[in-house]
Coordinates of C-alpha atoms and ligand atoms in Angstrom, one line a residue:
M19 CA 25.3 7.7 -19.2
F20 CA 24.0 7.7 -15.7
S21 CA 20.7 9.2 -14.6
D22 CA 17.8 9.1 -12.2
K23 CA 15.0 6.9 -13.4
T24 CA 11.4 6.6 -12.0
K25 CA 9.5 3.3 -12.2
K26 CA 5.8 3.2 -11.5
Y27 CA 4.1 0.3 -9.8
R28 CA 0.4 -0.1 -10.4
L29 CA -1.5 -0.5 -7.1
A30 CA -5.2 -0.4 -8.2
D31 CA -7.6 0.9 -10.7
S32 CA -8.0 4.1 -8.6
R33 CA -7.1 5.7 -5.3
E34 CA -10.6 4.8 -4.1
A35 CA -10.2 1.2 -5.0
F36 CA -6.8 1.0 -3.2
L37 CA -8.3 2.5 -0.1
H38 CA -10.9 -0.2 -0.2
D39 CA -8.2 -2.8 0.7
F40 CA -7.1 -1.1 3.9
P41 CA -7.6 -3.1 7.1
A42 CA -8.9 -1.4 10.3
T43 CA -5.4 -0.8 11.5
N44 CA -4.9 1.8 8.6
E45 CA -1.7 0.0 7.7
L46 CA -1.1 -2.1 4.7
A47 CA 2.2 -3.8 3.8
K48 CA 2.9 -4.9 0.2
N49 CA 6.0 -6.5 -1.4
F50 CA 7.7 -5.0 -4.4
P51 CA 10.9 -6.1 -6.2
F52 CA 12.9 -3.5 -4.2
G53 CA 11.5 -4.4 -0.8
E54 CA 8.4 -4.2 1.4
V55 CA 6.4 -0.9 1.5
L56 CA 4.2 0.1 4.3
F57 CA 1.2 2.2 3.4
V58 CA -0.3 4.2 6.2
K59 CA -3.7 5.9 5.9
K60 CA -4.1 8.9 8.1
E61 CA -7.2 11.1 7.7
K62 CA -7.2 11.9 3.9
E63 CA -3.5 11.1 3.3
I64 CA -1.9 7.9 2.3
Y65 CA 1.8 7.7 3.2
A66 CA 4.1 5.1 1.5
F67 CA 7.6 4.3 2.8
I68 CA 9.9 1.4 3.0
N69 CA 9.0 -1.0 5.8
K70 CA 12.5 -1.1 7.2
C71 CA 13.6 1.5 9.7
P72 CA 17.0 3.0 8.7
H73 CA 18.1 2.9 12.4
Q74 CA 18.2 -0.9 13.0
G75 CA 16.2 -2.3 10.2
Q76 CA 13.1 -3.1 12.2
K77 CA 9.6 -3.1 10.6
M78 CA 7.7 0.2 10.8
Q79 CA 4.3 -1.4 11.6
G80 CA 2.7 0.3 14.5
C81 CA 4.4 3.6 13.7
T82 CA 2.6 6.9 14.4
I83 CA 2.4 9.9 12.2
E84 CA 2.0 13.4 13.7
N85 CA 3.2 16.9 12.8
E86 CA 4.5 15.7 9.4
R87 CA 6.8 13.1 11.0
V88 CA 6.6 9.4 11.2
M89 CA 7.8 7.8 14.4
C90 CA 9.3 4.3 14.4
P91 CA 7.6 2.1 17.0
V92 CA 10.9 0.5 18.1
H93 CA 13.1 3.3 19.4
N94 CA 10.9 6.3 18.5
Y95 CA 13.1 7.8 15.9
K96 CA 11.2 10.4 13.9
F97 CA 11.5 10.9 10.1
S98 CA 10.1 13.8 8.1
T99 CA 7.2 12.8 5.8
E100 CA 8.5 15.5 3.3
T101 CA 12.1 14.5 3.1
G102 CA 12.5 11.2 4.9
R103 CA 15.2 12.7 7.1
G104 CA 15.6 12.1 10.8
H105 CA 18.5 11.6 13.2
G106 CA 21.0 11.8 10.4
L107 CA 19.3 8.9 8.6
Y108 CA 16.7 8.7 5.8
L109 CA 13.5 6.7 5.5
D110 CA 12.6 6.2 1.8
F111 CA 9.2 7.6 1.0
Y112 CA 7.4 7.0 -2.3
P113 CA 5.1 9.4 -4.0
L114 CA 1.7 8.1 -5.0
E115 CA 0.0 9.1 -8.3
E116 CA -3.4 8.7 -9.7
N117 CA -4.1 9.1 -13.4
E118 CA -6.4 7.7 -16.1
D119 CA -4.5 4.4 -16.0
G120 CA -4.9 3.8 -12.3
F121 CA -3.2 4.5 -9.0
F122 CA 0.6 4.1 -8.8
L123 CA 3.5 4.1 -6.4
C124 CA 6.5 5.9 -8.0
R125 CA 10.0 5.0 -7.1
T126 CA 13.0 7.0 -8.3
Y127 CA 16.4 5.3 -8.4
F128 CA 19.8 5.9 -9.7
S129 CA 20.9 4.1 -12.9
W130 CA 24.4 3.9 -14.3
F131 CA 23.1 3.0 -17.7
G132 CA 20.5 5.8 -18.2
E133 CA 18.3 5.2 -21.2
Ligands
FES15 S1 14.7 0.5 14.7 FE1 13.5 2.2 14.3 S2 14.2 3.7 15.7 FE2 15.4 2.0 16.1

């Protein structure tokens, strides 16, 4: 039976500890089994999305985030930070979650096999 599944990847003991790792650029790239994720800190928010633009596959480092849209630095396509949608394409965003076990990136994916 097929279904959507969510896998959590532990980032740090807490959101505060994770923020401690951020460089002055406010961008942090980390590798995961499914690809590289770019974390961008802007004011009190941390955005997490795949570090591969859906337009031509370029890295998103150097992007800007304004008015709830992230703009790719290569050709300036903009993607909604809410839905990932932009220019008929989608940029994959990942929710972040803090609980008593730590700070996590959550990735939902489709599985043919379910549980
Ligand atoms: S590669 Fe990102 S907009 Fe073209």
